Amino acid sequence: MKVLAKLADGHWTKPYFDCGGGDIWMVTYSSPLFYYNTTMETLSFKGVATIDIELTNIDINQCDPDDSRAGALDVFRGTHSCMTTTECVFEAGLGFKRGAYKCVCKPGFYFPVTDATVKFFSGIEIERLYSENNTAAMDAMRCKPCAEGCDTCVDASPCLYQSQLALRLPVLIFTIVTMILIMVVACITFNFRFEMAIKTGSPIFLLIMCTGSILMCLKMFVTFFHATTLLCILEQWLFHNGFVLMYGALLLKTWRISVIFRVGQLKRVYLPDKVLLQRMIPLLGVTVAYLTAWTASEWPRVDTGITVGKLKFKVCVEGWWSYGMQGAEAIMLLVGVYLCFTVRKAPAHFNESKHITWSTYNAIILGTFLVIVINFISNTHSGPDYVYLIYFLQVQVFVTITTALIFTPKFYALYKNTEVRDLGTESMPTVTHTVTGREKVNVLKVINARSNHMSVSTQTEDCMAQHWTEKAPSKLSVHIGSRNRVHPCTQMIASSPAEA
């Protein structure tokens, strides 16, 4: 039987200073000694063998513990004196003494002397100041924080894009002026809602258009500031709801004209504002439901963009939900284009159908162009100020131009005191025949009824006297020329039984 003492049976001492002996730092390894009696086959302990190892040339690692394998001399780990803005980096080859490390700046901080060749603090110097208790000098060995938004930096240069107020403020001021003018338009529309120039355009839908315009203009206030999750959500809700209110009102008004005025036919159709409002509510409800699903599925929706100059800025994420909403709005405008095409020859007061057509064409052509420009600028990293400017142009296309096209003719008619032409006496329609033998009905006059209480409708057939409508052909063919105009019917609401 052979018995041996293994290395694991020994013991390493902690480093100690040999005072009065070698006056050096050293460490001792102790190992047991055993004697094996072959005759008796017994094992007996005889003593301890020690080895003293000088630590003068062995490095001390005072940096924080890491995932590396710990050794016998790792008892000094975590004893460095680096400031909180710096981190300890071990330096090998300095021997068994304090300060065998350097303090480098942590990510997000930079060395205070930007033009220095060596950008770190010496651990030996820091340990010396620590021994002297020189806290003032040690406080100077701190790194400075980087500018906001910087992950790493070498100086105090900004990392975030600084908005150009010289560009944004005039845009915002012009938007405020636009909103004030829209409010004035809404007030004039409400005050003169019983005037023929306003009443024939459905005052309730004109006011809905003004409300939608204000909501779309509010987008410029939201996008004026740096993007946040709340502002991104608010931007989408304001703009898209405003768009649906404004162009939904135009779409329904055009749809009513298309239904009532069929080229070559005169139909009895009853579509008052109340019926159109009932169709407006589902359209707005679908929009709200879509925006709710969008908000719930893409939270949060803020990303970091980078300009050409490597400056960061916050930007709202444009995803499939956004593209879907833009596509739905484009389809809505295309339907409006189709309806405008069907009513291109339909007569209307103050040429309203023509102005609605111009507004729809303007929205789909210029609006599509600006959406393409916005996506192009975003991909070229031109910066948020240019995107903000294009947003402003987009709002002006959808709001200012449309509002001017719809309301300017009406207000001009109010200014000139233009009234709808009333024909003085009641007359039956005259039925003539064309060269081909086709019947042509020309409605020349309607009842000129005056009363303190009147309702206006664009359904011309409601004004026909019962005694001559019964005599009219079962299918009336109406020839609509370029100079013909269908005037709103005025029906007197009897104020007393005698008048009825």
Short mmCIF file of C-alpha atoms in Angstrom, two decimals:
data_model
loop_
_atom_site.label_atom_id
_atom_site.label_comp_id
_atom_site.label_asym_id
_atom_site.label_seq_id
_atom_site.Cartn_x
_atom_site.Cartn_y
_atom_site.Cartn_z
CA MET A 1 0.00 0.00 0.00
CA LYS A 2 1.40 3.33 -1.07
CA VAL A 3 0.08 6.56 0.49
CA LEU A 4 0.86 9.97 -0.94
CA ALA A 5 -0.10 13.50 0.15
CA LYS A 6 -1.80 15.40 -2.68
CA LEU A 7 -1.75 19.10 -3.50
CA ALA A 8 -5.32 19.44 -2.31
CA ASP A 9 -4.24 18.28 1.10
CA GLY A 10 -2.16 21.43 1.50
CA HIS A 11 -3.26 24.96 2.38
CA TRP A 12 -2.51 28.38 0.91
CA THR A 13 -2.34 31.25 3.34
CA LYS A 14 -3.65 34.68 2.54
CA PRO A 15 -1.04 37.22 1.45
CA TYR A 16 0.74 38.78 4.41
CA PHE A 17 3.59 41.19 4.98
CA ASP A 18 6.65 39.56 6.56
CA CYS A 19 7.58 42.21 9.11
CA GLY A 20 11.07 41.89 10.59
CA GLY A 21 11.93 39.08 8.22
CA GLY A 22 12.16 39.80 4.57
CA ASP A 23 9.90 42.85 4.95
CA ILE A 24 8.10 41.77 1.84
CA TRP A 25 4.67 40.53 0.86
CA MET A 26 4.54 36.81 0.66
CA VAL A 27 2.26 33.81 0.74
CA THR A 28 2.89 30.37 2.29
CA TYR A 29 1.84 26.94 1.14
CA SER A 30 1.68 24.24 3.86
CA SER A 31 1.55 20.50 3.21
CA PRO A 32 1.31 17.60 5.74
CA LEU A 33 4.06 14.94 6.06
CA PHE A 34 3.12 11.30 6.74
CA TYR A 35 5.21 8.21 7.59
CA TYR A 36 4.06 4.80 6.46
CA ASN A 37 5.33 1.79 8.48
CA THR A 38 5.51 -1.12 6.09
CA THR A 39 5.96 -3.67 8.86
CA MET A 40 3.03 -2.55 10.92
CA GLU A 41 1.23 -1.17 7.86
CA THR A 42 0.31 1.95 9.75
CA LEU A 43 0.31 5.60 8.77
CA SER A 44 1.53 8.26 11.16
CA PHE A 45 1.73 12.05 10.94
CA LYS A 46 5.29 13.41 11.15
CA GLY A 47 5.01 17.17 10.51
CA VAL A 48 4.25 20.03 8.05
CA ALA A 49 6.30 21.19 5.13
CA THR A 50 5.96 24.88 4.14
CA ILE A 51 6.99 26.90 1.13
CA ASP A 52 7.20 30.71 1.28
CA ILE A 53 6.58 32.47 -2.02
CA GLU A 54 7.53 36.09 -2.54
CA LEU A 55 4.69 38.14 -4.06
CA THR A 56 6.76 41.05 -5.30
CA ASN A 57 6.33 40.12 -8.94
CA ILE A 58 2.75 38.88 -8.65
CA ASP A 59 0.00 41.34 -9.73
CA ILE A 60 -2.88 42.36 -7.53
CA ASN A 61 -6.30 42.57 -9.22
CA GLN A 62 -8.41 45.14 -7.32
CA CYS A 63 -11.17 45.44 -9.96
CA ASP A 64 -14.69 44.21 -9.41
CA PRO A 65 -15.31 40.45 -9.53
CA ASP A 66 -16.29 39.07 -12.90
CA ASP A 67 -17.08 35.69 -14.39
CA SER A 68 -13.43 34.66 -14.68
CA ARG A 69 -12.10 31.85 -12.51
CA ALA A 70 -11.10 33.11 -9.06
CA GLY A 71 -7.56 32.42 -7.85
CA ALA A 72 -5.80 32.53 -4.54
CA LEU A 73 -4.97 36.21 -4.90
CA ASP A 74 -8.51 37.33 -5.80
CA VAL A 75 -9.04 38.37 -2.21
CA PHE A 76 -8.28 41.94 -3.34
CA ARG A 77 -11.17 42.05 -5.81
CA GLY A 78 -13.50 45.02 -5.42
CA THR A 79 -11.02 47.18 -3.46
CA HIS A 80 -10.37 49.74 -6.21
CA SER A 81 -11.08 53.45 -5.69
CA CYS A 82 -12.54 54.43 -9.09
CA MET A 83 -15.32 57.03 -9.08
CA THR A 84 -18.91 56.07 -9.93
CA THR A 85 -18.64 57.55 -13.44
CA THR A 86 -15.69 55.28 -14.26
CA GLU A 87 -15.03 51.57 -14.28
CA CYS A 88 -11.92 49.62 -13.23
CA VAL A 89 -9.74 47.93 -15.83
CA PHE A 90 -6.97 45.63 -14.56
CA GLU A 91 -3.36 46.33 -15.68
CA ALA A 92 -0.96 43.38 -15.54
CA GLY A 93 2.78 43.61 -14.91
CA LEU A 94 2.81 46.22 -12.13
CA GLY A 95 3.69 43.75 -9.37
CA PHE A 96 2.30 43.22 -5.95
CA LYS A 97 1.15 46.73 -5.09
CA ARG A 98 -2.00 48.78 -5.01
CA GLY A 99 -3.19 50.69 -8.08
CA ALA A 100 -2.59 48.01 -10.70
CA TYR A 101 -5.61 49.27 -12.63
CA LYS A 102 -6.90 52.24 -14.58
CA CYS A 103 -10.25 54.00 -14.35
CA VAL A 104 -11.90 54.50 -17.76
CA CYS A 105 -15.16 56.34 -18.42
CA LYS A 106 -18.34 54.28 -18.40
CA PRO A 107 -20.64 54.29 -21.45
CA GLY A 108 -22.60 57.55 -21.44
CA PHE A 109 -19.68 59.55 -19.99
CA TYR A 110 -16.62 61.19 -21.54
CA PHE A 111 -13.14 62.14 -20.30
CA PRO A 112 -13.15 65.76 -19.04
CA VAL A 113 -9.95 66.66 -20.93
CA THR A 114 -11.15 66.09 -24.48
CA ASP A 115 -7.77 66.75 -26.12
CA ALA A 116 -5.81 64.46 -23.79
CA THR A 117 -3.75 61.67 -25.33
CA VAL A 118 -4.41 59.23 -22.48
CA LYS A 119 -8.08 59.26 -21.58
CA PHE A 120 -8.20 57.41 -18.29
CA PHE A 121 -7.27 57.97 -14.64
CA SER A 122 -4.28 56.09 -13.18
CA GLY A 123 -5.08 53.71 -10.35
CA ILE A 124 -1.72 54.41 -8.72
CA GLU A 125 -2.50 58.13 -8.54
CA ILE A 126 -5.98 57.46 -7.22
CA GLU A 127 -4.64 55.16 -4.50
CA ARG A 128 -2.11 57.81 -3.51
CA LEU A 129 -4.81 60.47 -3.20
CA TYR A 130 -6.94 58.01 -1.27
CA SER A 131 -4.10 57.40 1.20
CA GLU A 132 -3.71 61.15 1.63
CA ASN A 133 -7.47 61.53 2.08
CA ASN A 134 -7.46 64.19 -0.66
CA THR A 135 -11.17 64.00 -1.55
CA ALA A 136 -11.15 67.28 -3.52
CA ALA A 137 -8.56 65.96 -5.94
CA MET A 138 -10.33 62.63 -6.19
CA ASP A 139 -13.62 64.35 -7.11
CA ALA A 140 -11.84 65.87 -10.09
CA MET A 141 -11.20 62.36 -11.39
CA ARG A 142 -14.77 61.95 -12.60
CA CYS A 143 -16.01 61.65 -16.15
CA LYS A 144 -18.66 64.04 -17.44
CA PRO A 145 -22.05 62.83 -18.67
CA CYS A 146 -22.71 62.79 -22.40
CA ALA A 147 -25.41 64.92 -23.97
CA GLU A 148 -28.96 63.63 -23.86
CA GLY A 149 -29.54 60.66 -26.12
CA CYS A 150 -25.88 59.64 -26.45
CA ASP A 151 -24.91 56.04 -25.77
CA THR A 152 -21.20 56.86 -26.04
CA CYS A 153 -19.38 60.12 -26.71
CA VAL A 154 -15.95 61.80 -26.67
CA ASP A 155 -17.15 65.30 -25.83
CA ALA A 156 -20.29 67.28 -25.02
CA SER A 157 -21.52 67.37 -28.64
CA PRO A 158 -25.31 66.84 -28.93
CA CYS A 159 -26.62 63.48 -30.06
CA LEU A 160 -30.28 64.49 -30.34
CA TYR A 161 -31.63 66.53 -33.24
CA GLN A 162 -32.46 70.07 -32.18
CA SER A 163 -35.64 71.35 -33.80
CA GLN A 164 -35.33 74.52 -35.86
CA LEU A 165 -37.78 76.90 -34.24
CA ALA A 166 -37.22 79.40 -37.06
CA LEU A 167 -38.95 76.87 -39.33
CA ARG A 168 -41.50 75.40 -36.96
CA LEU A 169 -42.85 78.53 -35.29
CA PRO A 170 -44.07 80.24 -38.51
CA VAL A 171 -45.73 77.00 -39.53
CA LEU A 172 -47.47 76.72 -36.16
CA ILE A 173 -48.56 80.37 -36.25
CA PHE A 174 -50.01 79.94 -39.73
CA THR A 175 -51.87 76.85 -38.49
CA ILE A 176 -53.33 78.86 -35.61
CA VAL A 177 -54.49 81.52 -38.08
CA THR A 178 -56.06 78.79 -40.21
CA MET A 179 -57.95 77.40 -37.22
CA ILE A 180 -59.20 80.86 -36.27
CA LEU A 181 -60.47 81.42 -39.81
CA ILE A 182 -62.23 78.03 -39.75
CA MET A 183 -63.93 79.00 -36.48
CA VAL A 184 -65.05 82.26 -38.08
CA VAL A 185 -66.40 80.29 -41.03
CA ALA A 186 -68.31 78.01 -38.65
CA CYS A 187 -69.80 81.00 -36.81
CA ILE A 188 -70.90 82.66 -40.06
CA THR A 189 -72.40 79.37 -41.25
CA PHE A 190 -74.36 78.97 -38.02
CA ASN A 191 -75.58 82.58 -37.92
CA PHE A 192 -76.75 82.52 -41.56
CA ARG A 193 -77.99 78.94 -41.55
CA PHE A 194 -81.48 80.06 -42.66
CA GLU A 195 -80.16 81.99 -45.64
CA MET A 196 -80.66 80.23 -48.95
CA ALA A 197 -76.94 80.27 -49.84
CA ILE A 198 -76.12 78.33 -46.66
CA LYS A 199 -79.31 76.35 -46.27
CA THR A 200 -79.02 74.68 -49.67
CA GLY A 201 -75.61 73.32 -48.64
CA SER A 202 -76.94 71.58 -45.48
CA PRO A 203 -75.65 73.72 -42.55
CA ILE A 204 -75.22 70.70 -40.27
CA PHE A 205 -72.81 69.08 -42.73
CA LEU A 206 -70.97 72.33 -43.26
CA LEU A 207 -70.43 72.54 -39.50
CA ILE A 208 -69.28 68.90 -39.44
CA MET A 209 -66.73 69.81 -42.10
CA CYS A 210 -65.46 72.66 -39.94
CA THR A 211 -65.14 70.30 -36.96
CA GLY A 212 -63.14 67.83 -39.03
CA SER A 213 -60.91 70.65 -40.27
CA ILE A 214 -60.12 71.75 -36.72
CA LEU A 215 -59.23 68.18 -35.71
CA MET A 216 -56.83 67.80 -38.63
CA CYS A 217 -55.19 71.14 -37.83
CA LEU A 218 -54.57 69.98 -34.26
CA LYS A 219 -52.10 67.47 -35.71
CA MET A 220 -49.64 70.34 -36.18
CA PHE A 221 -49.72 71.06 -32.41
CA VAL A 222 -49.13 67.39 -31.56
CA THR A 223 -46.22 66.93 -33.98
CA PHE A 224 -44.60 70.22 -32.90
CA PHE A 225 -43.06 68.47 -29.87
CA HIS A 226 -40.74 65.47 -29.69
CA ALA A 227 -42.60 62.24 -30.34
CA THR A 228 -43.87 60.26 -27.39
CA THR A 229 -46.21 57.29 -27.20
CA LEU A 230 -49.14 59.46 -26.12
CA LEU A 231 -48.52 62.08 -28.80
CA CYS A 232 -48.23 59.42 -31.52
CA ILE A 233 -51.59 57.95 -30.53
CA LEU A 234 -53.19 61.39 -30.28
CA GLU A 235 -51.87 62.37 -33.71
CA GLN A 236 -53.53 59.40 -35.40
CA TRP A 237 -56.85 59.85 -33.62
CA LEU A 238 -57.11 63.57 -34.37
CA PHE A 239 -56.09 63.47 -38.02
CA HIS A 240 -58.00 60.39 -39.18
CA ASN A 241 -61.21 61.23 -37.32
CA GLY A 242 -61.02 64.76 -38.71
CA PHE A 243 -60.48 63.39 -42.22
CA VAL A 244 -63.50 61.10 -41.98
CA LEU A 245 -65.70 63.91 -40.63
CA MET A 246 -64.70 66.37 -43.34
CA TYR A 247 -64.63 64.16 -46.40
CA GLY A 248 -67.38 61.90 -45.12
CA ALA A 249 -69.67 64.93 -45.09
CA LEU A 250 -68.64 65.81 -48.64
CA LEU A 251 -69.08 62.19 -49.75
CA LEU A 252 -72.60 61.96 -48.36
CA LYS A 253 -73.62 65.31 -49.84
CA THR A 254 -72.33 64.17 -53.23
CA TRP A 255 -74.07 60.83 -52.84
CA ARG A 256 -77.38 62.59 -52.19
CA ILE A 257 -76.95 64.70 -55.33
CA SER A 258 -76.11 61.56 -57.30
CA VAL A 259 -79.23 59.77 -56.09
CA ILE A 260 -81.59 62.69 -56.64
CA PHE A 261 -80.29 63.97 -59.94
CA ARG A 262 -80.11 61.05 -62.34
CA VAL A 263 -79.46 62.23 -65.89
CA GLY A 264 -82.52 61.58 -67.94
CA GLN A 265 -84.78 60.63 -65.00
CA LEU A 266 -86.74 62.44 -62.34
CA LYS A 267 -87.30 60.27 -59.26
CA ARG A 268 -89.07 60.86 -56.04
CA VAL A 269 -86.33 60.48 -53.36
CA TYR A 270 -86.48 61.66 -49.77
CA LEU A 271 -82.99 62.16 -48.33
CA PRO A 272 -83.02 64.86 -45.66
CA ASP A 273 -80.01 65.67 -43.49
CA LYS A 274 -81.30 63.36 -40.77
CA VAL A 275 -81.02 60.35 -43.09
CA LEU A 276 -77.50 61.32 -44.12
CA LEU A 277 -76.47 61.70 -40.47
CA GLN A 278 -77.65 58.15 -39.86
CA ARG A 279 -75.18 57.03 -42.53
CA MET A 280 -72.44 59.24 -41.10
CA ILE A 281 -72.52 57.56 -37.69
CA PRO A 282 -71.51 54.05 -38.93
CA LEU A 283 -68.70 55.56 -40.98
CA LEU A 284 -67.31 57.33 -37.92
CA GLY A 285 -67.89 54.23 -35.78
CA VAL A 286 -65.80 52.04 -38.09
CA THR A 287 -63.01 54.63 -37.95
CA VAL A 288 -63.06 54.72 -34.14
CA ALA A 289 -63.04 50.90 -33.95
CA TYR A 290 -60.06 50.70 -36.32
CA LEU A 291 -58.11 53.31 -34.37
CA THR A 292 -58.89 51.50 -31.12
CA ALA A 293 -57.53 48.21 -32.48
CA TRP A 294 -54.50 50.06 -33.85
CA THR A 295 -53.77 51.68 -30.49
CA ALA A 296 -54.10 48.39 -28.62
CA SER A 297 -51.92 46.34 -30.97
CA GLU A 298 -48.95 48.66 -31.47
CA TRP A 299 -48.23 50.03 -28.00
CA PRO A 300 -45.75 51.75 -27.76
CA ARG A 301 -45.15 53.17 -31.24
CA VAL A 302 -42.07 55.38 -30.87
CA ASP A 303 -38.76 54.63 -32.54
CA THR A 304 -35.41 56.42 -32.85
CA GLY A 305 -34.49 57.88 -36.22
CA ILE A 306 -31.05 59.08 -37.30
CA THR A 307 -30.36 62.05 -39.54
CA VAL A 308 -27.64 62.31 -42.14
CA GLY A 309 -25.51 64.05 -39.48
CA LYS A 310 -25.91 61.02 -37.15
CA LEU A 311 -28.24 62.94 -34.83
CA LYS A 312 -31.05 61.02 -33.17
CA PHE A 313 -34.71 61.98 -33.02
CA LYS A 314 -37.90 60.32 -31.90
CA VAL A 315 -40.36 59.32 -34.58
CA CYS A 316 -43.75 57.63 -34.62
CA VAL A 317 -43.69 54.18 -36.17
CA GLU A 318 -45.51 53.79 -39.50
CA GLY A 319 -46.66 50.18 -39.71
CA TRP A 320 -49.27 48.15 -41.51
CA TRP A 321 -52.04 49.71 -39.48
CA SER A 322 -51.06 53.13 -40.76
CA TYR A 323 -50.88 51.90 -44.36
CA GLY A 324 -54.28 50.26 -43.96
CA MET A 325 -55.82 53.52 -42.74
CA GLN A 326 -54.26 55.46 -45.60
CA GLY A 327 -55.57 52.87 -48.05
CA ALA A 328 -59.09 53.13 -46.61
CA GLU A 329 -58.99 56.91 -46.93
CA ALA A 330 -57.77 56.60 -50.52
CA ILE A 331 -60.67 54.25 -51.32
CA MET A 332 -63.02 56.75 -49.70
CA LEU A 333 -61.69 59.51 -51.96
CA LEU A 334 -61.91 57.25 -55.04
CA VAL A 335 -65.58 56.62 -54.25
CA GLY A 336 -65.94 60.38 -54.03
CA VAL A 337 -64.30 60.73 -57.45
CA TYR A 338 -66.80 58.24 -58.90
CA LEU A 339 -69.75 60.08 -57.35
CA CYS A 340 -68.37 63.38 -58.63
CA PHE A 341 -68.21 61.86 -62.11
CA THR A 342 -71.85 60.78 -61.91
CA VAL A 343 -73.03 64.26 -60.88
CA ARG A 344 -70.81 66.21 -63.25
CA LYS A 345 -73.89 67.37 -65.22
CA ALA A 346 -76.26 67.60 -62.29
CA PRO A 347 -77.42 71.15 -61.57
CA ALA A 348 -77.05 72.52 -58.08
CA HIS A 349 -77.23 75.82 -56.28
CA PHE A 350 -74.15 78.01 -56.37
CA ASN A 351 -72.32 75.23 -58.30
CA GLU A 352 -71.79 73.27 -55.07
CA SER A 353 -71.43 69.91 -56.82
CA LYS A 354 -68.69 71.37 -59.01
CA HIS A 355 -66.78 72.69 -55.99
CA ILE A 356 -67.15 69.36 -54.19
CA THR A 357 -65.70 67.68 -57.27
CA TRP A 358 -62.72 70.05 -57.30
CA SER A 359 -62.14 69.43 -53.59
CA THR A 360 -62.17 65.65 -54.02
CA TYR A 361 -59.82 65.72 -57.00
CA ASN A 362 -57.49 68.06 -55.12
CA ALA A 363 -57.44 65.79 -52.04
CA ILE A 364 -56.70 62.57 -53.90
CA ILE A 365 -54.07 64.01 -56.28
CA LEU A 366 -52.14 66.37 -54.02
CA GLY A 367 -52.78 64.28 -50.90
CA THR A 368 -51.34 61.14 -52.52
CA PHE A 369 -48.33 63.09 -53.75
CA LEU A 370 -47.59 64.46 -50.26
CA VAL A 371 -47.89 61.00 -48.66
CA ILE A 372 -45.25 59.76 -51.11
CA VAL A 373 -43.05 62.77 -50.31
CA ILE A 374 -43.36 62.12 -46.54
CA ASN A 375 -42.26 58.49 -46.94
CA PHE A 376 -39.39 59.55 -49.22
CA ILE A 377 -38.10 62.16 -46.76
CA SER A 378 -38.36 59.68 -43.88
CA ASN A 379 -36.22 57.16 -45.76
CA THR A 380 -33.57 59.75 -46.68
CA HIS A 381 -33.03 60.71 -43.00
CA SER A 382 -33.54 64.41 -43.76
CA GLY A 383 -34.76 65.17 -40.24
CA PRO A 384 -38.08 65.80 -38.50
CA ASP A 385 -38.31 69.49 -39.43
CA TYR A 386 -38.78 68.72 -43.10
CA VAL A 387 -41.36 66.07 -42.27
CA TYR A 388 -43.16 68.64 -40.11
CA LEU A 389 -43.21 71.05 -43.05
CA ILE A 390 -44.72 68.38 -45.33
CA TYR A 391 -47.33 67.62 -42.64
CA PHE A 392 -48.24 71.30 -42.75
CA LEU A 393 -48.64 71.20 -46.53
CA GLN A 394 -50.76 68.06 -46.17
CA VAL A 395 -53.08 69.79 -43.72
CA GLN A 396 -53.35 72.80 -46.02
CA VAL A 397 -54.29 70.58 -48.95
CA PHE A 398 -56.93 68.65 -47.03
CA VAL A 399 -58.25 71.55 -44.97
CA THR A 400 -57.57 75.04 -46.31
CA ILE A 401 -58.08 74.42 -50.03
CA THR A 402 -61.19 72.29 -49.48
CA THR A 403 -62.70 74.80 -47.07
CA ALA A 404 -62.03 77.65 -49.48
CA LEU A 405 -63.60 75.78 -52.42
CA ILE A 406 -66.75 74.87 -50.49
CA PHE A 407 -67.41 78.04 -48.49
CA THR A 408 -66.13 80.87 -50.70
CA PRO A 409 -69.03 80.68 -53.24
CA LYS A 410 -71.57 80.57 -50.42
CA PHE A 411 -70.12 83.57 -48.60
CA TYR A 412 -69.81 85.45 -51.87
CA ALA A 413 -73.50 84.83 -52.47
CA LEU A 414 -74.26 86.12 -48.97
CA TYR A 415 -72.12 89.20 -49.60
CA LYS A 416 -73.86 89.92 -52.91
CA ASN A 417 -77.23 89.06 -51.37
CA THR A 418 -77.80 86.51 -54.12
CA GLU A 419 -81.12 84.73 -53.84
CA VAL A 420 -82.41 81.65 -55.56
CA ARG A 421 -84.62 82.59 -58.44
CA ASP A 422 -88.34 82.12 -57.57
CA LEU A 423 -90.83 81.65 -60.32
CA GLY A 424 -93.94 83.62 -59.61
CA THR A 425 -96.80 81.45 -60.63
CA GLU A 426 -97.73 77.80 -60.64
CA SER A 427 -97.47 76.08 -63.96
CA MET A 428 -97.72 72.58 -65.30
CA PRO A 429 -94.73 71.07 -66.99
CA THR A 430 -94.74 71.39 -70.75
CA VAL A 431 -94.35 68.14 -72.64
CA THR A 432 -92.72 68.40 -76.04
CA HIS A 433 -91.38 65.89 -78.47
CA THR A 434 -87.94 65.71 -79.95
CA VAL A 435 -87.19 64.91 -83.58
CA THR A 436 -86.86 61.24 -82.66
CA GLY A 437 -90.27 61.28 -80.99
CA ARG A 438 -88.94 61.13 -77.40
CA GLU A 439 -90.95 63.01 -74.78
CA LYS A 440 -89.17 65.90 -73.07
CA VAL A 441 -90.57 67.51 -69.93
CA ASN A 442 -89.49 71.06 -69.03
CA VAL A 443 -90.41 72.15 -65.52
CA LEU A 444 -90.57 75.90 -65.90
CA LYS A 445 -92.30 77.20 -62.84
CA VAL A 446 -93.08 76.15 -59.31
CA ILE A 447 -95.27 77.50 -56.63
CA ASN A 448 -93.95 80.78 -55.27
CA ALA A 449 -95.03 80.36 -51.68
CA ARG A 450 -94.02 82.88 -49.05
CA SER A 451 -94.41 82.31 -45.34
CA ASN A 452 -92.70 82.95 -42.04
CA HIS A 453 -91.98 79.22 -41.76
CA MET A 454 -90.46 77.45 -44.77
CA SER A 455 -88.37 74.34 -45.25
CA VAL A 456 -85.91 73.98 -48.06
CA SER A 457 -85.19 70.76 -49.91
CA THR A 458 -83.26 69.84 -52.99
CA GLN A 459 -85.86 67.21 -53.87
CA THR A 460 -87.52 69.17 -56.67
CA GLU A 461 -90.36 66.71 -57.21
CA ASP A 462 -91.72 67.37 -53.68
CA CYS A 463 -92.76 70.83 -54.86
CA MET A 464 -94.89 69.63 -57.75
CA ALA A 465 -98.59 70.16 -57.27
CA GLN A 466 -100.45 66.93 -56.85
CA HIS A 467 -102.96 67.80 -59.54
CA TRP A 468 -100.34 68.02 -62.30
CA THR A 469 -97.94 65.34 -61.17
CA GLU A 470 -100.75 62.86 -61.68
CA LYS A 471 -101.10 64.09 -65.25
CA ALA A 472 -97.37 63.73 -65.97
CA PRO A 473 -96.11 60.70 -67.85
CA SER A 474 -95.26 57.68 -65.76
CA LYS A 475 -91.61 58.08 -66.62
CA LEU A 476 -90.49 61.64 -67.09
CA SER A 477 -87.46 62.41 -69.22
CA VAL A 478 -85.82 65.66 -68.21
CA HIS A 479 -83.45 67.41 -70.57
CA ILE A 480 -80.69 69.12 -68.53
CA GLY A 481 -78.79 71.68 -70.49
CA SER A 482 -75.76 73.70 -69.55
CA ARG A 483 -77.91 76.70 -68.61
CA ASN A 484 -80.59 74.83 -66.71
CA ARG A 485 -80.61 75.03 -62.93
CA VAL A 486 -82.79 73.13 -60.50
CA HIS A 487 -83.86 75.39 -57.68
CA PRO A 488 -84.74 74.29 -54.16
CA CYS A 489 -88.38 73.81 -53.48
CA THR A 490 -90.07 75.96 -50.89
CA GLN A 491 -92.96 74.38 -49.16
CA MET A 492 -95.10 76.55 -46.97
CA ILE A 493 -95.77 75.11 -43.57
CA ALA A 494 -99.18 76.34 -42.58
CA SER A 495 -99.04 78.55 -39.51
CA SER A 496 -102.78 78.25 -38.91
CA PRO A 497 -105.60 75.92 -39.91
CA ALA A 498 -106.95 78.60 -42.20
CA GLU A 499 -103.70 78.74 -44.13
CA ALA A 500 -103.56 74.95 -44.32
#
